[in-house]
Short mmCIF file of C-alpha atoms in Angstrom, two decimals:
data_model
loop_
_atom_site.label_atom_id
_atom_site.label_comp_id
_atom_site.label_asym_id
_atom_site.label_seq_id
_atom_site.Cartn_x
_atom_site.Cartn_y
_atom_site.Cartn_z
CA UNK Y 1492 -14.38 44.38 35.12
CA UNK Y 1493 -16.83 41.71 36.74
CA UNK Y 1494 -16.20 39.27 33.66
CA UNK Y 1495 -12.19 39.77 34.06
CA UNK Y 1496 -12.59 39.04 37.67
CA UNK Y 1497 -14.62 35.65 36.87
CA UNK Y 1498 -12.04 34.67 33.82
CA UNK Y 1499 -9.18 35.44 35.87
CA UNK Y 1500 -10.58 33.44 38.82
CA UNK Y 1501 -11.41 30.51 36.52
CA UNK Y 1502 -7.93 30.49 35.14
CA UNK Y 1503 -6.60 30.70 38.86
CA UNK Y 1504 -8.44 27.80 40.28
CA UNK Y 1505 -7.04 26.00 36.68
CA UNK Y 1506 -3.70 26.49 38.19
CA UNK Y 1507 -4.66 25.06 41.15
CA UNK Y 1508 -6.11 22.22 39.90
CA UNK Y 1509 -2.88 21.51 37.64
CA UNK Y 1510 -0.55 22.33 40.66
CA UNK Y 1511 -2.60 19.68 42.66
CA UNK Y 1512 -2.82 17.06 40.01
CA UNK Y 1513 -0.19 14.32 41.47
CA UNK Y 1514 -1.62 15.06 44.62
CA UNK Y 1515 -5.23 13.98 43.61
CA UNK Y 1516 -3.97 11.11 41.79
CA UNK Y 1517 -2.52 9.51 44.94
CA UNK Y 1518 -4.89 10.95 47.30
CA UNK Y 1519 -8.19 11.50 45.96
CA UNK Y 1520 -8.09 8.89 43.29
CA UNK Y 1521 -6.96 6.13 45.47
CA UNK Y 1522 -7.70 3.54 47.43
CA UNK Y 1523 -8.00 5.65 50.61
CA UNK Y 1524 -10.91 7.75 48.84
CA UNK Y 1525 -13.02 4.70 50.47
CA UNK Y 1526 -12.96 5.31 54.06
CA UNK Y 1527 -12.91 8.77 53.96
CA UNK Y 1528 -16.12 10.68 54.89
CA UNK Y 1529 -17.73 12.41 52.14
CA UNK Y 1530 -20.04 15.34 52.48
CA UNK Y 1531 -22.31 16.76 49.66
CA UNK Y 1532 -20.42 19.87 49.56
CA UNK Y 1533 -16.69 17.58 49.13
CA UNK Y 1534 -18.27 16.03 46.81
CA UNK Y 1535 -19.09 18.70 44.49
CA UNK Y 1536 -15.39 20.23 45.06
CA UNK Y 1537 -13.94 16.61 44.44
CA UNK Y 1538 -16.05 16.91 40.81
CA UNK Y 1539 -14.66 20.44 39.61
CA UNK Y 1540 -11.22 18.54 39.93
CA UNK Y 1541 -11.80 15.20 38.55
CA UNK Y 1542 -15.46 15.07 36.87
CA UNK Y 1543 -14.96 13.73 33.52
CA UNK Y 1544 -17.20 16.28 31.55
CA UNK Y 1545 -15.73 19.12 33.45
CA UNK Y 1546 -12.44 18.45 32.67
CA UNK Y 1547 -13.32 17.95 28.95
CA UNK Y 1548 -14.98 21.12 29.01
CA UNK Y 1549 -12.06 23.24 30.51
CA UNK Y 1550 -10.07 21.51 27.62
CA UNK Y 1551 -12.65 22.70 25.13
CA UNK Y 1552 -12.34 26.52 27.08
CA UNK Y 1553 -8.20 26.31 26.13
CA UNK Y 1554 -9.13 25.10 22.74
CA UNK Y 1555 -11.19 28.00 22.23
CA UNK Y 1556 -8.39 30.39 23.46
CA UNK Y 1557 -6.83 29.55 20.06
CA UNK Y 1558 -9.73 30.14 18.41
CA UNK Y 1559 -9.96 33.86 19.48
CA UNK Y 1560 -5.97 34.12 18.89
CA UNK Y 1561 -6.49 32.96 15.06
CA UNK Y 1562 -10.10 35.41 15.04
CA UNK Y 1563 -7.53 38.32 16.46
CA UNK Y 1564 -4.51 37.70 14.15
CA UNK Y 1565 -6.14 39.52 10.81
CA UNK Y 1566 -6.05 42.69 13.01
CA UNK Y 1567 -2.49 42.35 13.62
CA UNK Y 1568 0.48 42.87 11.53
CA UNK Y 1569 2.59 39.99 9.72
CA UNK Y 1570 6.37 39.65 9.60
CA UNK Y 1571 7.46 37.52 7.32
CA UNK Y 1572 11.19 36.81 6.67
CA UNK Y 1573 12.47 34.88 3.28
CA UNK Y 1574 15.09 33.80 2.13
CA UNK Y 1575 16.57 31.93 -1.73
CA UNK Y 1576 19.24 30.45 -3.13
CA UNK Y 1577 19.41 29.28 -6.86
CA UNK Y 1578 21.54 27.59 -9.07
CA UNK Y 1579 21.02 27.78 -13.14
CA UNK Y 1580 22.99 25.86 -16.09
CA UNK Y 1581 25.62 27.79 -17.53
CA UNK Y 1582 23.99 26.64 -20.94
CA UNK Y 1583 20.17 27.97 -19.90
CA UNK Y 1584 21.35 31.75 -19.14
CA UNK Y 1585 21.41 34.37 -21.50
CA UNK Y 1586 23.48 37.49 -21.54
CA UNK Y 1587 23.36 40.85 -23.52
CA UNK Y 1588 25.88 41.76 -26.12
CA UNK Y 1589 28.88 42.85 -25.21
CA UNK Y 1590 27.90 42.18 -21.16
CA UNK Y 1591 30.14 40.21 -18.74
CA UNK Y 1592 28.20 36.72 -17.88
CA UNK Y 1593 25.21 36.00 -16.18
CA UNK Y 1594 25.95 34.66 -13.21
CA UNK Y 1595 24.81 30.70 -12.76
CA UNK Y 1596 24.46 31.04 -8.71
CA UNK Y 1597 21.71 33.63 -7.40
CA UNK Y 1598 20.47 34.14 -3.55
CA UNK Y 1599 18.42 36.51 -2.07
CA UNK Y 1600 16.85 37.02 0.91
CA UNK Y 1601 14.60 39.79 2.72
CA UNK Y 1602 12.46 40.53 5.98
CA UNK Y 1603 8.86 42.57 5.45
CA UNK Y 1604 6.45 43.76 7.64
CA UNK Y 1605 2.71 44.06 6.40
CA UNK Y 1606 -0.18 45.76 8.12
CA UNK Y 1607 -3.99 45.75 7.05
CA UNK Y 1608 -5.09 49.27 7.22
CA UNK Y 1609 -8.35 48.82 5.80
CA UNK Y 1610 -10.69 45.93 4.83
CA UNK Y 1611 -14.12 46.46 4.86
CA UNK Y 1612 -15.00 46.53 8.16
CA UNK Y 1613 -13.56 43.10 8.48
CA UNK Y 1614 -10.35 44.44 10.95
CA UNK Y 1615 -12.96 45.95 13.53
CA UNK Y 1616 -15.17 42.52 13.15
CA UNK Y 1617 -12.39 40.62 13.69
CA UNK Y 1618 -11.10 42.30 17.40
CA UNK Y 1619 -15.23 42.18 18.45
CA UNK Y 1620 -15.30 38.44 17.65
CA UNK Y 1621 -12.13 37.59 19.43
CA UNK Y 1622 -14.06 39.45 23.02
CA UNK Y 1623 -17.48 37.37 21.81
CA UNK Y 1624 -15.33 33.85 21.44
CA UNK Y 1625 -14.06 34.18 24.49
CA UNK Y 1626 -17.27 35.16 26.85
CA UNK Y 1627 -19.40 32.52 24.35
CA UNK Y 1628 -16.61 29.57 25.46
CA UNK Y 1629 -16.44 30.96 29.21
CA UNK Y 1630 -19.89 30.75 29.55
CA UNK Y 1631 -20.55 27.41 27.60
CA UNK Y 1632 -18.09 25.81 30.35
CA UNK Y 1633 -20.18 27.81 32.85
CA UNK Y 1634 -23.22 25.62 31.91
CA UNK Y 1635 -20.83 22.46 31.69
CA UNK Y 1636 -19.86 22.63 35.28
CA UNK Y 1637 -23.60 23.64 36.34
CA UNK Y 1638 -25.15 20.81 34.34
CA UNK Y 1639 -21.54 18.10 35.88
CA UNK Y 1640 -22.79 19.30 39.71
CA UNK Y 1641 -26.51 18.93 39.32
CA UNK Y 1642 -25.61 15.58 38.72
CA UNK Y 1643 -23.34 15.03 41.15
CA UNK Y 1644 -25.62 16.83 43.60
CA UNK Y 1645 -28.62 14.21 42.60
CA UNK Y 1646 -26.72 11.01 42.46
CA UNK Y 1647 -25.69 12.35 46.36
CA UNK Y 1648 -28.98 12.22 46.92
CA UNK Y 1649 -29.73 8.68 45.29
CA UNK Y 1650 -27.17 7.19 47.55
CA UNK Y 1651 -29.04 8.93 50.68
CA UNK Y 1652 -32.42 7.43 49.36
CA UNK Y 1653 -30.62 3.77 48.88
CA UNK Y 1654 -29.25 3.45 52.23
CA UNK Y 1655 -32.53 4.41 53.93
CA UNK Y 1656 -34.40 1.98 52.06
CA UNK Y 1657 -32.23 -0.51 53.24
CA UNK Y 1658 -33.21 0.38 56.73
CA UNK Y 1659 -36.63 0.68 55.68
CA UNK Y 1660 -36.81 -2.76 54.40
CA UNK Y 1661 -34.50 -4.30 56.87
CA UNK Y 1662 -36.49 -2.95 59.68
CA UNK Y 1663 -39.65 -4.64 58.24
CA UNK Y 1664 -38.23 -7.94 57.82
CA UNK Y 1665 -37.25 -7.78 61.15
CA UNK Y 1666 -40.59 -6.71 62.45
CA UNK Y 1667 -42.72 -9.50 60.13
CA UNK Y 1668 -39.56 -12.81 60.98
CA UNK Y 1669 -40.68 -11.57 64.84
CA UNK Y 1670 -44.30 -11.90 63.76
CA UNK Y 1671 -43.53 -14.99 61.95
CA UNK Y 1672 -41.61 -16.65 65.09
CA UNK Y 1673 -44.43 -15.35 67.42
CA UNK Y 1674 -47.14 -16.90 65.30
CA UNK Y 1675 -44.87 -20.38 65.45
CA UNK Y 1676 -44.73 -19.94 69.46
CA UNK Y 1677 -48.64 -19.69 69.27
CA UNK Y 1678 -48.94 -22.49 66.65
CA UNK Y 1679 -46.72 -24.99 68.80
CA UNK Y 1680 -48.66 -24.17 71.61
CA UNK Y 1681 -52.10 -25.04 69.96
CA UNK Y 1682 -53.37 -21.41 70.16
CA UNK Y 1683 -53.35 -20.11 66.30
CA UNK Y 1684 -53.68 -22.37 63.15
CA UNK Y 1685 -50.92 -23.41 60.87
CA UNK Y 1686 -52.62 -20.63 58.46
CA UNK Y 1687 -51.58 -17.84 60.28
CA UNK Y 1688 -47.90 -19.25 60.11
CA UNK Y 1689 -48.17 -19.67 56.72
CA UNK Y 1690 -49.23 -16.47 55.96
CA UNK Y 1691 -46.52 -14.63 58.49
CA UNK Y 1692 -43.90 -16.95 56.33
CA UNK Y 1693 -45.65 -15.49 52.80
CA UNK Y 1694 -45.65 -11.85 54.40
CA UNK Y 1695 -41.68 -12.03 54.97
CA UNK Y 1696 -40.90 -14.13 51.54
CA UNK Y 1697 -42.59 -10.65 49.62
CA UNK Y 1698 -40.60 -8.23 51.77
CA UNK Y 1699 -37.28 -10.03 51.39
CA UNK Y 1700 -37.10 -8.92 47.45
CA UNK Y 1701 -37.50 -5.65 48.34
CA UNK Y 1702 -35.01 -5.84 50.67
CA UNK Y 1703 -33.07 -7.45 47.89
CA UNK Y 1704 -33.58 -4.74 45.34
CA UNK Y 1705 -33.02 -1.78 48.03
CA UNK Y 1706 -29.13 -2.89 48.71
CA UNK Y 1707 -28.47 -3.67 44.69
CA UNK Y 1708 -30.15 0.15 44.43
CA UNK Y 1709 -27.86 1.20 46.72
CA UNK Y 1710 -24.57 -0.03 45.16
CA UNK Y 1711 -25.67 1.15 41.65
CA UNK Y 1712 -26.01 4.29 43.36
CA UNK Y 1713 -22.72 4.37 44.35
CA UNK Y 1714 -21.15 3.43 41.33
CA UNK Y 1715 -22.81 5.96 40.02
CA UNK Y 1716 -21.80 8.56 42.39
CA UNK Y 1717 -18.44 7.13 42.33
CA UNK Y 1718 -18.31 7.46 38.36
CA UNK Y 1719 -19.60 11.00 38.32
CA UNK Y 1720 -16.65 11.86 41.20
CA UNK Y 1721 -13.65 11.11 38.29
CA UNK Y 1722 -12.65 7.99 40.93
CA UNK Y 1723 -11.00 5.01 39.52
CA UNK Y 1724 -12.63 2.12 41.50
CA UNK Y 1725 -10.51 -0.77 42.32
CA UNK Y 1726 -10.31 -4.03 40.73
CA UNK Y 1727 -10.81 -5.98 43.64
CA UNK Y 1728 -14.27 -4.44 44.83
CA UNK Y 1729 -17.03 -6.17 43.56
CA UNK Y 1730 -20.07 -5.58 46.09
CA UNK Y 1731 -20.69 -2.50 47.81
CA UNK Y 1732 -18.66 0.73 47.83
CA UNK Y 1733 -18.31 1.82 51.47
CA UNK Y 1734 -19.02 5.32 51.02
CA UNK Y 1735 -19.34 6.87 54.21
CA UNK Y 1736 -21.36 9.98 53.23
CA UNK Y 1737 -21.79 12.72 56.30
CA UNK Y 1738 -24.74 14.63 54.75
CA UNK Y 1739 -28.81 13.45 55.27
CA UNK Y 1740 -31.80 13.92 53.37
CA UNK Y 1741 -33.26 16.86 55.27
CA UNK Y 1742 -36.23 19.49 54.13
CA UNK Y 1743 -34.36 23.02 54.71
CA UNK Y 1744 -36.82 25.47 53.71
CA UNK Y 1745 -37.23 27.49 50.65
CA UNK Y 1746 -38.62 29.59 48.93
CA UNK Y 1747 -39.63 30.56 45.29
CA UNK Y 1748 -42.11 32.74 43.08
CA UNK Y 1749 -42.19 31.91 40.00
CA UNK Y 1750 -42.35 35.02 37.81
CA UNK Y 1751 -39.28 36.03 39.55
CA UNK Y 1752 -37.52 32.59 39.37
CA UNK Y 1753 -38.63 33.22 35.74
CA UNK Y 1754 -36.97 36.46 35.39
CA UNK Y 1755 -33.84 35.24 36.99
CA UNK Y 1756 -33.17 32.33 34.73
CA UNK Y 1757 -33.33 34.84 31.31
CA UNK Y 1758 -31.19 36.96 32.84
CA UNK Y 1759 -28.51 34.34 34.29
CA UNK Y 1760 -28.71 30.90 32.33
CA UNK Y 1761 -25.32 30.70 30.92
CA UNK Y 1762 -27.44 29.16 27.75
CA UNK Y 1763 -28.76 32.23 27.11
CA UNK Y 1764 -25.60 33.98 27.35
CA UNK Y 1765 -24.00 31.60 25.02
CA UNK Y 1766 -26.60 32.43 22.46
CA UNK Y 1767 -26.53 35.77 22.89
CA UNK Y 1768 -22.91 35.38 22.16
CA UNK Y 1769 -23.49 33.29 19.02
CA UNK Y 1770 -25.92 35.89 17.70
CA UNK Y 1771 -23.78 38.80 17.85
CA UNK Y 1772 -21.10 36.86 16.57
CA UNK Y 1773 -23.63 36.03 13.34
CA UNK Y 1774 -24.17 39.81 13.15
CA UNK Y 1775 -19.77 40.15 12.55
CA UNK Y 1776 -19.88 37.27 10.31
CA UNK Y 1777 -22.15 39.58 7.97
CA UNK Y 1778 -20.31 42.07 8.32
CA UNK Y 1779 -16.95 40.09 7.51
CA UNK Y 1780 -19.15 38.92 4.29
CA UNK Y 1781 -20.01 42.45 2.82
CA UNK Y 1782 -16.56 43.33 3.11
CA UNK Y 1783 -15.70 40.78 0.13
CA UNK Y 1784 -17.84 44.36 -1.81
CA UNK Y 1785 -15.10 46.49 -0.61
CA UNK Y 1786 -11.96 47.03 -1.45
CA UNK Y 1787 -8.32 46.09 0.74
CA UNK Y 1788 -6.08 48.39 1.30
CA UNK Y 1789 -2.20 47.43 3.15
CA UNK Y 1790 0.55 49.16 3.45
CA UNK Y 1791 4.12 47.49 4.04
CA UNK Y 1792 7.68 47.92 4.94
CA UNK Y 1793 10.86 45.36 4.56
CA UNK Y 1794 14.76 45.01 3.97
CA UNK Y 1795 16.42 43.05 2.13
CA UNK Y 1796 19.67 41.52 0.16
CA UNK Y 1797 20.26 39.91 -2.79
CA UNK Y 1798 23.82 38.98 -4.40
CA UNK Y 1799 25.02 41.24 -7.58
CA UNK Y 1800 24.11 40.41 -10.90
CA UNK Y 1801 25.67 43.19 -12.69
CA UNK Y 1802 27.22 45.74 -10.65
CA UNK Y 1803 30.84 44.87 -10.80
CA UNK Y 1804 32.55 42.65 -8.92
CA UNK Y 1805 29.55 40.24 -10.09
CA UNK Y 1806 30.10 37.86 -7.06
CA UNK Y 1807 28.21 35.40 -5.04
CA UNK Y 1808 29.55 37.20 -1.59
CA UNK Y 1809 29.13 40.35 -3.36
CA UNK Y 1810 25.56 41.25 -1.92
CA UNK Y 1811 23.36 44.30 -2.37
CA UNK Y 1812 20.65 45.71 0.35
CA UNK Y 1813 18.70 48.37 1.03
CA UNK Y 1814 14.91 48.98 2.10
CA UNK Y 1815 11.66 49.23 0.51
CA UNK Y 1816 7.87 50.50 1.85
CA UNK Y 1817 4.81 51.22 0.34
CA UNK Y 1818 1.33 50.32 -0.02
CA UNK Y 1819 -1.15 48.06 -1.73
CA UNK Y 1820 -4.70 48.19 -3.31
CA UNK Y 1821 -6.73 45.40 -3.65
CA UNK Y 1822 -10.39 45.65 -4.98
CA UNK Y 1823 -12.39 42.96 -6.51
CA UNK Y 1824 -14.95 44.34 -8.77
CA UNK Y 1825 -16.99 40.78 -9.79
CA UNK Y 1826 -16.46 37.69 -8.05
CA UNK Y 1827 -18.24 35.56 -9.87
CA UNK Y 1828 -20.73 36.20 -7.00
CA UNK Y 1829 -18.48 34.46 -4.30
CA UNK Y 1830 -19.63 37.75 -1.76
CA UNK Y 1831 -23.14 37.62 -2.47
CA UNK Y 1832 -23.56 33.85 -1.58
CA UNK Y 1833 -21.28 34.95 1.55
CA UNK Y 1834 -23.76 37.36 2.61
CA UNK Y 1835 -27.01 35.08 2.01
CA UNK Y 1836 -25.34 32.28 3.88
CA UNK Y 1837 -24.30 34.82 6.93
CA UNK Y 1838 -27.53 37.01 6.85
CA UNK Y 1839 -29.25 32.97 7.09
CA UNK Y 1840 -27.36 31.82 9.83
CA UNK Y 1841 -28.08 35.12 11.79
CA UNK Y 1842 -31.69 34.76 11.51
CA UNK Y 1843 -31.15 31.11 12.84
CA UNK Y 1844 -28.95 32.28 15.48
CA UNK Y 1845 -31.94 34.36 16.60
CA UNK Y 1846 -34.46 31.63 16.30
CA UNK Y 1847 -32.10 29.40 18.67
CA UNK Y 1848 -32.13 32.44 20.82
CA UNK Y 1849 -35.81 32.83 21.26
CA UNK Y 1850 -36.69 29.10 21.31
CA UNK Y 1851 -33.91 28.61 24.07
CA UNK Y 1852 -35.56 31.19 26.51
CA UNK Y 1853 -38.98 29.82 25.69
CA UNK Y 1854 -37.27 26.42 26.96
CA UNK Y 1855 -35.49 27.79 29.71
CA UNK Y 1856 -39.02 29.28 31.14
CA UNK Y 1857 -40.33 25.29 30.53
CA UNK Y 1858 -37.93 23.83 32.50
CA UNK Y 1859 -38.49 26.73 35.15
CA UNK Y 1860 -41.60 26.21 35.45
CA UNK Y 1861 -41.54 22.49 35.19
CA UNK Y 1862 -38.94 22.12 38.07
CA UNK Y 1863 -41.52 25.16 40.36
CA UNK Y 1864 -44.23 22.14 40.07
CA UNK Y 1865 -42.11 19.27 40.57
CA UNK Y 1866 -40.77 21.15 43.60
CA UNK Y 1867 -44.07 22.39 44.95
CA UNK Y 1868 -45.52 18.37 44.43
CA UNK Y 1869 -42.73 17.41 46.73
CA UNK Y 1870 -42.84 19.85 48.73
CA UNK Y 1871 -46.65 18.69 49.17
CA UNK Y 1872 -46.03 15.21 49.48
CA UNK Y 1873 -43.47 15.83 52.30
CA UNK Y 1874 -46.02 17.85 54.31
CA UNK Y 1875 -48.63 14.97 53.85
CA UNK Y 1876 -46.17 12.32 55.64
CA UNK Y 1877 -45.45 14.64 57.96
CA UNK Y 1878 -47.32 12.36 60.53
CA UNK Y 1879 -48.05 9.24 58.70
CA UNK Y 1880 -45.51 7.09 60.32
CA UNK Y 1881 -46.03 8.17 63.83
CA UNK Y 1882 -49.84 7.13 62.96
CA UNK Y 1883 -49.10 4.04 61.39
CA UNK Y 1884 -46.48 3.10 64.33
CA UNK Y 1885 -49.51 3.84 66.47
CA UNK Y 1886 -51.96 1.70 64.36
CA UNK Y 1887 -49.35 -1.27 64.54
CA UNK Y 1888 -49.08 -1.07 68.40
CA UNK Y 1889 -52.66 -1.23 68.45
CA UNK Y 1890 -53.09 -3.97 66.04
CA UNK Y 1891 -50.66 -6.18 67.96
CA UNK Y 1892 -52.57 -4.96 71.20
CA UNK Y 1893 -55.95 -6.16 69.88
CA UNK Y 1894 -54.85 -9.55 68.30
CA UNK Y 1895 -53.31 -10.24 72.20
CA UNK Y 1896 -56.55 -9.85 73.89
CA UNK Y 1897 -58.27 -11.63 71.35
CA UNK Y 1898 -60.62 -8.68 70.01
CA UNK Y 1899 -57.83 -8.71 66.57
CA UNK Y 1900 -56.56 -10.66 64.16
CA UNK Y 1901 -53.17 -11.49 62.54
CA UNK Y 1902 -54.69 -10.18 59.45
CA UNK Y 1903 -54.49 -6.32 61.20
CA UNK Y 1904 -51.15 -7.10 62.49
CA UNK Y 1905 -49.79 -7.83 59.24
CA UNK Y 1906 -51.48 -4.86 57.50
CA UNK Y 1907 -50.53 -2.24 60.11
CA UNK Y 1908 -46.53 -3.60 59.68
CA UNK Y 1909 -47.73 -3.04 55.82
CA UNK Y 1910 -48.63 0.13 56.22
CA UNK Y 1911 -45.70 1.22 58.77
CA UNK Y 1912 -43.26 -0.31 55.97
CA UNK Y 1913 -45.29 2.12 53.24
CA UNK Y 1914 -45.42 5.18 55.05
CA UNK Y 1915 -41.73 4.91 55.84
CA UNK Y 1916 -40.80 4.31 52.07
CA UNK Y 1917 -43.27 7.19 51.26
CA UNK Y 1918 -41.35 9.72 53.84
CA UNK Y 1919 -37.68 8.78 52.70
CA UNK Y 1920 -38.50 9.01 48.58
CA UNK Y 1921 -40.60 11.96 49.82
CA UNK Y 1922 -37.35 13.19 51.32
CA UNK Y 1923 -35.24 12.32 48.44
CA UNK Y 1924 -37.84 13.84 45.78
CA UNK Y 1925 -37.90 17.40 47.92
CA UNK Y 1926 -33.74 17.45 47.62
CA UNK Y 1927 -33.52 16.48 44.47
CA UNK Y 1928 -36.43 18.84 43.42
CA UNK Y 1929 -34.58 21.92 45.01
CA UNK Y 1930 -31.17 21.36 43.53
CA UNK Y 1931 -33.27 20.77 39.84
CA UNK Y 1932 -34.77 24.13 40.31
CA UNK Y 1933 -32.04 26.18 41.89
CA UNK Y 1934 -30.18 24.37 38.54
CA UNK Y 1935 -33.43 25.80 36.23
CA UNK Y 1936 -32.94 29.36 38.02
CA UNK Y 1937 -29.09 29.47 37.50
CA UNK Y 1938 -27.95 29.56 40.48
CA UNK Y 1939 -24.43 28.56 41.59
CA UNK Y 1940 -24.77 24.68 42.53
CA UNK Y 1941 -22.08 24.92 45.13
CA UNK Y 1942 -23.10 27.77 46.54
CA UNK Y 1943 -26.93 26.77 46.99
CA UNK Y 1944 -25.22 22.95 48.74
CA UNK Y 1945 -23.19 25.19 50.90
CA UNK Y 1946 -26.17 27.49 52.23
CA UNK Y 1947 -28.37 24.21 52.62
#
């Protein structure tokens, strides 16, 4: 009942979607996408709508629909209808002695019904696989989506990190040009030497790259973003995107052990249930194999009509009908081994199907426990800066408060802005790394990637 409740929910928000399509293409798609704010959660909403790969895979979940219709339709019975018309030389008919003419215009034409009733197992197989086709493609666009909103949920996140770099490295321009134009005061006053002006001017020359390669991080980010959203950009943009995202990098709390974030991924990777899927569909394909040993049994019904060919009038419009039923045996005893190489091929596949099985989990609990130590390592390095840049903003008012009464030297001024600039690069990538380390574990857990945005 739980599964009918997800499919059904699935194919609802499908509807939706479809039912909102012109909409999104004027609204969403537009230009006016630009100015609007964007939060993490919109984001990830905007991307079940119009992420590429997500759309893609709900085309791939319709395709399979006709793949368990086609897996379904040996269980089912076949109406056929049929119809003939035929006409011979006069000179290529023969006739008995005695007997009126052949005649040289025949038609016929009939309607049958024909129902398996038994074929080796391979009627059963065939309803079972239709149920497995359909829960193996539902949860292989599970993991589409999952895998389409980690991304999206990560490139967020890179846009975040961009801008504040920018203000990182704007900031400490700013800080070293008003070291720079201080140390010219002193120098056209006769206080400092031209060295210390030189090396103020050297000091801002190496941050100025960084500043450089901050902003053109920050527009790759949000092409990226932008890309990963389904948005068509326009022609005429050719800097930045102004993206006005609401959200911040922040580090919410939480919380994981990892035998039980362990246990939670076998038991809800959508992977997993894909493969499981796949193997007990391997298990029907050896049974649909074996039945090539057994024999087919049908039985069918039908009426039909056929013009007179020697119950007087002998007529074309003189027609003929009536029913017909009955039943049919089909057993072959050698194949010329066709079945055995069948069942060798399925019984193979099956044990591979198992293999993938097995070597999937032992990746899933890899990727578990490689995203617990990423996240604990940021989670770490976040609680280290916790108080580096109030020290270093400290360190750099006492620097400048030394080199004025003469006890310091430029040298310590220009180290302490160094070290200001470092620790607040460190604290924003250590921001960044913490988010981005959370939504790659809640992702290696299986847990629902809007869901987990919404509660953070």
């Amino acid at each position: 009942m739980k599964k009918t409740k997800i499919i059904l929910a699935l194919v609802l928000t499908g509807f939706i979607a479809k039912a909102a399509s012109a909409g999104a293409d004027t609204a969403t798609n537009s230009a006016a996408w630009l100015t609007q704010p964007l939060s993490l959660l919109g984001s990830l909403n905007i991307a079940l709508q119009q992420n590429a790969a997500i759309l893609k895979g709900k085309n791939d979940l319709e395709a399979s629909y006709g793949i368990v219709v086609q897996t379904r339709a040996v269980a089912l019975p076949q109406v056929v209808a049929s119809g003939q018309y035929k006409r011979t030389d006069r000179d290529a008919l023969e006739n008995f002695p005695g007997a009126p003419a052949s005649p040289d215009q025949n038609w016929n034409t009939g309607v049958q019904i024909v129902q398996s009733v038994y074929d080796g197992g391979k009627l059963i197989a065939a309803v079972k696989a239709a149920r497995l086709s359909k829960e193996q493609a539902l949860a292989q666009y599970q993991t589409v989506i999952a895998d389409a909103l980690l991304s999206v949920r990560v490139a967020y996140y890179d846009v975040l990190l961009a801008a504040q770099q920018i203000t990182v490295h704007e900031a400490s321009v700013n800080l070293l040009q008003k070291e720079l134009d201080d140390q010219q005061r002193r120098y056209d006053a006769g206080t400092v030497p031209r060295f210390n002006v030189l090396r103020a001017e050297v000091a801002v020359a190496n941050e100025r790259p960084l500043l450089i390669q901050a902003r053109n991080n920050n527009r790759i980010a949000k092409n990226n973003l932008s890309n990963l959203l389904g948005y068509n950009l326009p022609r005429d943009i050719w800097e930045d995107i102004p993206l006005q995202l609401t959200d911040t990098l922040d580090a919410v709390p939480y919380q994981a052990n990892l035998p039980d974030a362990i246990q939670q991924a076998l038991s809800r990777r959508t992977e997993l249930v894909a493969l499981r899927k796949t193997e007990q569909l391997q298990q029907l394909n050896i049974v649909n194999a074996k039945s090539g040993y057994k024999p087919a049994v049908s039985v069918f019904a039908g009426y039909g009509w056929y013009n007179a060919q020697f119950t007087p009038p002998v007529q074309l419009d003189h027609d003929i009908n009536g029913w017909n039923a009955g039943a049919q045996l089909q057993w072959n005893i050698f194949d010329g081994l066709l079945t055995h190489g069948k069942v060798v091929q399925a019984k193979a596949l099956h044990d591979k199907s198992v293999t993938e099985l097995a070597d999937q989990s032992r990746q899933i609990e890899l990727q578990v426990r490689t995203a617990y130590s990423d996240f604990i390592e940021a989670k770490e390095v976040l609680d280290s800066q916790e108080k580096v840049q109030e020290e270093a903003d400290e360190a750099l008012r006492e620097a400048k408060a030394r080199a004025e009464a003469g006890t310091g030297t430029q040298l310590d001024v220009l180290d302490a802005e160094t070290s200001l600039t470092q620790a607040r690069t460190t604290n924003v990538q250590a921001l960044h790394d913490y988010a981005a380390a959370r939504a790659r574990l809640e992702r290696a857990i299986g847990e629902d990637m809007v869901q987990s945005a919404a509660a953070k």
